[in-house]
Coordinates of N, CA and C in Angstrom, one line a residue:
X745 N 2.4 5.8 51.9 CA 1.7 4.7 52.6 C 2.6 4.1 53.6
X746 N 1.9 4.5 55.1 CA 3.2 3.6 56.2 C 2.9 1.8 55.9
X747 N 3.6 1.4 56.4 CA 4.0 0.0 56.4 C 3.4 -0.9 57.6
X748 N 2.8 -2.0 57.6 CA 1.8 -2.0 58.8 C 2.7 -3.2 59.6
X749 N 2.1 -2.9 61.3 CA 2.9 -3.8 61.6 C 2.9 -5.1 61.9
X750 N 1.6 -5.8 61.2 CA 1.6 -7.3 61.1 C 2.8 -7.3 59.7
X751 N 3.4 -6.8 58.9 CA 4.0 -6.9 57.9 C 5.5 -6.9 59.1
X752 N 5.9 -5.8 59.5 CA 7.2 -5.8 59.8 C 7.1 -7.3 60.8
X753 N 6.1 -7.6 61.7 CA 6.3 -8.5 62.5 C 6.5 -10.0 61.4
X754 N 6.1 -10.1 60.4 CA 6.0 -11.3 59.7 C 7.8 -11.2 58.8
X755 N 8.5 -10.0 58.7 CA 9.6 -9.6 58.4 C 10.6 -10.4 59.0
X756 N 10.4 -10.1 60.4 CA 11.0 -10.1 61.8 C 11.2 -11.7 62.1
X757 N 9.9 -12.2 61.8 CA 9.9 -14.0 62.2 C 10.9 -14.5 60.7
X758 N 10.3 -14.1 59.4 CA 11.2 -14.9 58.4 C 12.8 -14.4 58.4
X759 N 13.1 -13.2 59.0 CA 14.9 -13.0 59.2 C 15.0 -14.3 60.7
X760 N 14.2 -14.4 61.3 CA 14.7 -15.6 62.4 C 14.6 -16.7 62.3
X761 N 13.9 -17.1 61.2 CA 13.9 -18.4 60.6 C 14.7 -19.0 59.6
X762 N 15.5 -18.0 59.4 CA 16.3 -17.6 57.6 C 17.8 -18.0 58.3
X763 N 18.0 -17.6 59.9 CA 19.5 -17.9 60.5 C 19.5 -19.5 60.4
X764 N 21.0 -19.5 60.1 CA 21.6 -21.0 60.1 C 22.5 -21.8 61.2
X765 N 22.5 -20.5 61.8 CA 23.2 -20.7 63.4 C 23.2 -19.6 63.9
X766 N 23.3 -20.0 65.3 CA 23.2 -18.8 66.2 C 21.8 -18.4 66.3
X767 N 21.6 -17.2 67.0 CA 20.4 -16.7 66.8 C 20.9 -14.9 67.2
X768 N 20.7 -14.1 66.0 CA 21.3 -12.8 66.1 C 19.9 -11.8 66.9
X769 N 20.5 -11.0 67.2 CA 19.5 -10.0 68.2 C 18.8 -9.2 67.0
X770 N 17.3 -9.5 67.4 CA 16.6 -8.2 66.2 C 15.5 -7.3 67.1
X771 N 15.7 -6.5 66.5 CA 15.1 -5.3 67.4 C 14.5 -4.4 65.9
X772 N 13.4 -3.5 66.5 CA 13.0 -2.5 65.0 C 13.0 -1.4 66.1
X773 N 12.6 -0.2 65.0 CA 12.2 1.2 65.2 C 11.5 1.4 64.0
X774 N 10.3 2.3 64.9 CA 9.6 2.8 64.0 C 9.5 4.3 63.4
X775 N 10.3 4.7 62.5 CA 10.2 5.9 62.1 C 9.2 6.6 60.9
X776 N 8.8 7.5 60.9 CA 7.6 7.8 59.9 C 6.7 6.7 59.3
X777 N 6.3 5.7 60.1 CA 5.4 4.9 59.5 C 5.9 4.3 59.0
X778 N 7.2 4.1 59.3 CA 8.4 2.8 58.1 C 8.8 2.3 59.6
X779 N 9.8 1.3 59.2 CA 10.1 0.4 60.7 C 12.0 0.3 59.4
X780 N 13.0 -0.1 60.6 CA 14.2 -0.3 60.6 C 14.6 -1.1 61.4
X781 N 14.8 -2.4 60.7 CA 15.6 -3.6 61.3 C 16.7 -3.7 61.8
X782 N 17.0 -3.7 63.2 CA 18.3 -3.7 63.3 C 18.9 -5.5 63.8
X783 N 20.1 -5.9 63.3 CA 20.4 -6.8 63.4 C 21.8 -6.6 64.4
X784 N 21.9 -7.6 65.9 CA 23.2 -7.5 67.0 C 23.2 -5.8 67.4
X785 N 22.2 -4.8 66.9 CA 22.4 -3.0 67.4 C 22.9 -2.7 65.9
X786 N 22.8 -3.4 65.1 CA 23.2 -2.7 63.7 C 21.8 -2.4 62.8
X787 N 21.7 -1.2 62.1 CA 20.9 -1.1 61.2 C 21.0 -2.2 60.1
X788 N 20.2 -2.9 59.7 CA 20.3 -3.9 58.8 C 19.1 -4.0 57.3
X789 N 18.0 -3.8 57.8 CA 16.2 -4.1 56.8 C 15.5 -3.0 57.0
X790 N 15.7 -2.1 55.9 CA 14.5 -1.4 56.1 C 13.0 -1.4 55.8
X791 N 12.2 -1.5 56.2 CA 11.0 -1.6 55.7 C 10.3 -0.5 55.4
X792 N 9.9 0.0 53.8 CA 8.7 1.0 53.6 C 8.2 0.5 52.7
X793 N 6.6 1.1 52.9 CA 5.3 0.7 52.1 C 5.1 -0.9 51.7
X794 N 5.5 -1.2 52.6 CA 6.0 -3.1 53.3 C 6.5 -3.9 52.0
X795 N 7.7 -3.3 51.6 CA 8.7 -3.8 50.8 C 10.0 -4.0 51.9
X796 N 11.2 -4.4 51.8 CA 11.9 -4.8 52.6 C 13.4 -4.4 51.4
X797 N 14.2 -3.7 52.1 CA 15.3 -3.0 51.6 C 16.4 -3.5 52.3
X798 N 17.6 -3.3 51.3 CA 18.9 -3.4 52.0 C 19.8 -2.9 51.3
X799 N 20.6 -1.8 51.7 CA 21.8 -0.8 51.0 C 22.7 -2.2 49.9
X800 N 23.5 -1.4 48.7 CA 23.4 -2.0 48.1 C 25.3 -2.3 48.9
X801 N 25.3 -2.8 49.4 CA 26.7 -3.1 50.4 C 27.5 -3.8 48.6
X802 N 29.2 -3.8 49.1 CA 29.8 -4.4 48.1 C 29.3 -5.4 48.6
X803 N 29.8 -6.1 49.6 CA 29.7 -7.8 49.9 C 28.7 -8.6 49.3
X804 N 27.1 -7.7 49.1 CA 25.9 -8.3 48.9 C 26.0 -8.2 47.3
X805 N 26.8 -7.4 46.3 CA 26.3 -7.3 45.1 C 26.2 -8.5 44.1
X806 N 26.9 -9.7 44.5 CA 27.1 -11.0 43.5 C 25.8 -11.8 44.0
X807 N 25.4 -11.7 45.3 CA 24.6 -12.7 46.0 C 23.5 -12.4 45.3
X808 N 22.9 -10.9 45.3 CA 22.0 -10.0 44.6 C 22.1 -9.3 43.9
X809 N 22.7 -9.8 42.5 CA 23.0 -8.9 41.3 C 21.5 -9.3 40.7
X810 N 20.8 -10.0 40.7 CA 19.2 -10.0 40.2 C 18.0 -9.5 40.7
X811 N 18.7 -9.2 42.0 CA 17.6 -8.7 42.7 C 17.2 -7.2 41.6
X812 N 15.6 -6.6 42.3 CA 15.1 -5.3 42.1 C 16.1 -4.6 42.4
X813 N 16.1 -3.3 42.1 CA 16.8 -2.0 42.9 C 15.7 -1.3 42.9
X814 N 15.6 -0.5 44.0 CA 14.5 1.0 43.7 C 15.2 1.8 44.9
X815 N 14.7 2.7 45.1 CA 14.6 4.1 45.7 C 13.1 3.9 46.8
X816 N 13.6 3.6 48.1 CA 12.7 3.1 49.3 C 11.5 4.6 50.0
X817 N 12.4 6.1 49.2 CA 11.5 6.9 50.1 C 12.6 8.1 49.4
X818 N 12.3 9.8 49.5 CA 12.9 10.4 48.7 C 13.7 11.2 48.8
X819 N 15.0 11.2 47.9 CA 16.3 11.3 48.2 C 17.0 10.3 48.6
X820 N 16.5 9.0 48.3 CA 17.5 7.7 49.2 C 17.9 7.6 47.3
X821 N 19.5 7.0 47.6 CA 19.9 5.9 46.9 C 19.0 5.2 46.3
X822 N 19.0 4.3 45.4 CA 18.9 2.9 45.4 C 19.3 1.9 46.3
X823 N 18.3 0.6 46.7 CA 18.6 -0.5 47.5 C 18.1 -1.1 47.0
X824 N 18.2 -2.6 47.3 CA 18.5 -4.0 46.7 C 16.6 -4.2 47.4
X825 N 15.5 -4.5 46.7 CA 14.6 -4.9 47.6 C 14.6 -6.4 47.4
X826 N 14.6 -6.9 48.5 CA 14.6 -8.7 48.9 C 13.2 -8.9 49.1
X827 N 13.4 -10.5 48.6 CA 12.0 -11.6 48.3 C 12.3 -12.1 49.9
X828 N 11.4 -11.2 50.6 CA 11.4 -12.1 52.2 C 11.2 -13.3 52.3
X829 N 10.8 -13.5 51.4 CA 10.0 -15.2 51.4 C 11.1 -16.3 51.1
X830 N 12.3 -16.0 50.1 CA 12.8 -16.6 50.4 C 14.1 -16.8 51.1
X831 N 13.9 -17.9 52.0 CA 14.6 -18.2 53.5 C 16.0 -18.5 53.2
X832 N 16.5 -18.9 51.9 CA 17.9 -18.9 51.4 C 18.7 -18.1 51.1
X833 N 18.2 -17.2 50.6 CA 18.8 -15.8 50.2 C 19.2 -14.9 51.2
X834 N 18.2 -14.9 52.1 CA 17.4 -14.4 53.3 C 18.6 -14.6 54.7
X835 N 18.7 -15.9 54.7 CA 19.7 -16.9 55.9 C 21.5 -15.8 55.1
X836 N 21.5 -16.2 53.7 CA 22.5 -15.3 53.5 C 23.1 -14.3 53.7
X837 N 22.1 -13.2 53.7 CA 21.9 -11.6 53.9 C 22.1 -11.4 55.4
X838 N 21.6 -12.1 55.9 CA 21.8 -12.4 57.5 C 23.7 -12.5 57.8
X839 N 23.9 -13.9 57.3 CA 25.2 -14.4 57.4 C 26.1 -13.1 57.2
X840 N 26.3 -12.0 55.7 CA 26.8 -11.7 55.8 C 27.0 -10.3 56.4
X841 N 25.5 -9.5 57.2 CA 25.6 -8.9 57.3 C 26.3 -9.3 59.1
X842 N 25.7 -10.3 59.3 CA 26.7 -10.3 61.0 C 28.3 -10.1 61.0
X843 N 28.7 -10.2 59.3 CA 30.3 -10.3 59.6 C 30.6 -8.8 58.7
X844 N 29.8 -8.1 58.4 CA 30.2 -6.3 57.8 C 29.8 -5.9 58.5
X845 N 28.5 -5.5 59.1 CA 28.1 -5.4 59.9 C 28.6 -4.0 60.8
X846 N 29.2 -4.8 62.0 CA 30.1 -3.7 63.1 C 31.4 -3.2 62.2
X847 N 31.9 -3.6 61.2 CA 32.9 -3.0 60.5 C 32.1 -1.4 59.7
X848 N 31.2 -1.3 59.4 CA 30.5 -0.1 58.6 C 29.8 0.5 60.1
X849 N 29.6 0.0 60.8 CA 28.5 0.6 62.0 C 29.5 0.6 63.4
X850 N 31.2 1.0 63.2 CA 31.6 0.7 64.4 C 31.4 2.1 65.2
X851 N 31.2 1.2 66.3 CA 31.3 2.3 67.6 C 32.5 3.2 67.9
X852 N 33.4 3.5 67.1 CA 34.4 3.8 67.6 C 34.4 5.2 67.8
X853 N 33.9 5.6 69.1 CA 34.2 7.1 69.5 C 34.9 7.4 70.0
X854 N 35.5 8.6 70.3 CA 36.7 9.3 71.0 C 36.2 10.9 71.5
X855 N 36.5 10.6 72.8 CA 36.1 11.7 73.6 C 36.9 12.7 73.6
X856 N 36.4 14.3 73.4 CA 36.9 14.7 73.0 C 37.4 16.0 74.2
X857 N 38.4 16.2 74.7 CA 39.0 17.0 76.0 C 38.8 18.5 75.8
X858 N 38.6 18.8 76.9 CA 38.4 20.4 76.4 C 39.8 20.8 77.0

């Protein structure tokens, strides 16, 4: 079942209403009828069968050691699925993914000479 996109768009508004400062860049992609939240160019929320996922990062595991875990689509991991709803938790997940973030997703390429 894809994931519809009044759901990702209502995703999209509660991660912008969940920031505590600043306002971080969000952008999606739609892949197989699932959408991927990217947060500042980072992959961040994924969305299938309009549940709302997030790898289970160390950083996040105290914040969300109650959260669900499930398996988002097959052959994935386990991920943490988040209560979009609430905007506390939510503002958090934000917070810390701005600061891991570019450390797990760096750009760092090196061109390679022939």
């Amino acid at each position: 079942m894809a994931s519809s996109a009044n759901f990702k768009d209502f995703v999209m508004e509660q991660i912008a209403q969940s920031v505590l400062k600043g306002s971080p860049q969000l952008h999606f992609r739609k892949m197989f009828g699932e959408y991927f939240i990217y947060l500042n160019g980072q992959p961040a929320f994924l969305i299938c069968n309009d549940r709302v996922y997030v790898k289970q990062y160390e950083e996040l595991q105290t914040l969300l050691r109650d959260n669900e875990r499930s398996i988002p689509f097959v052959g994935a991991k386990e991920w943490f699925v988040l209560d979009i709803e609430n905007l506390e938790i939510l503002g958090k997940v934000v917070e810390i993914f701005e600061e891991i973030l570019p450390h797990y997703y760096s750009q760092k390429t090196k061109s390679k000479g022939i």
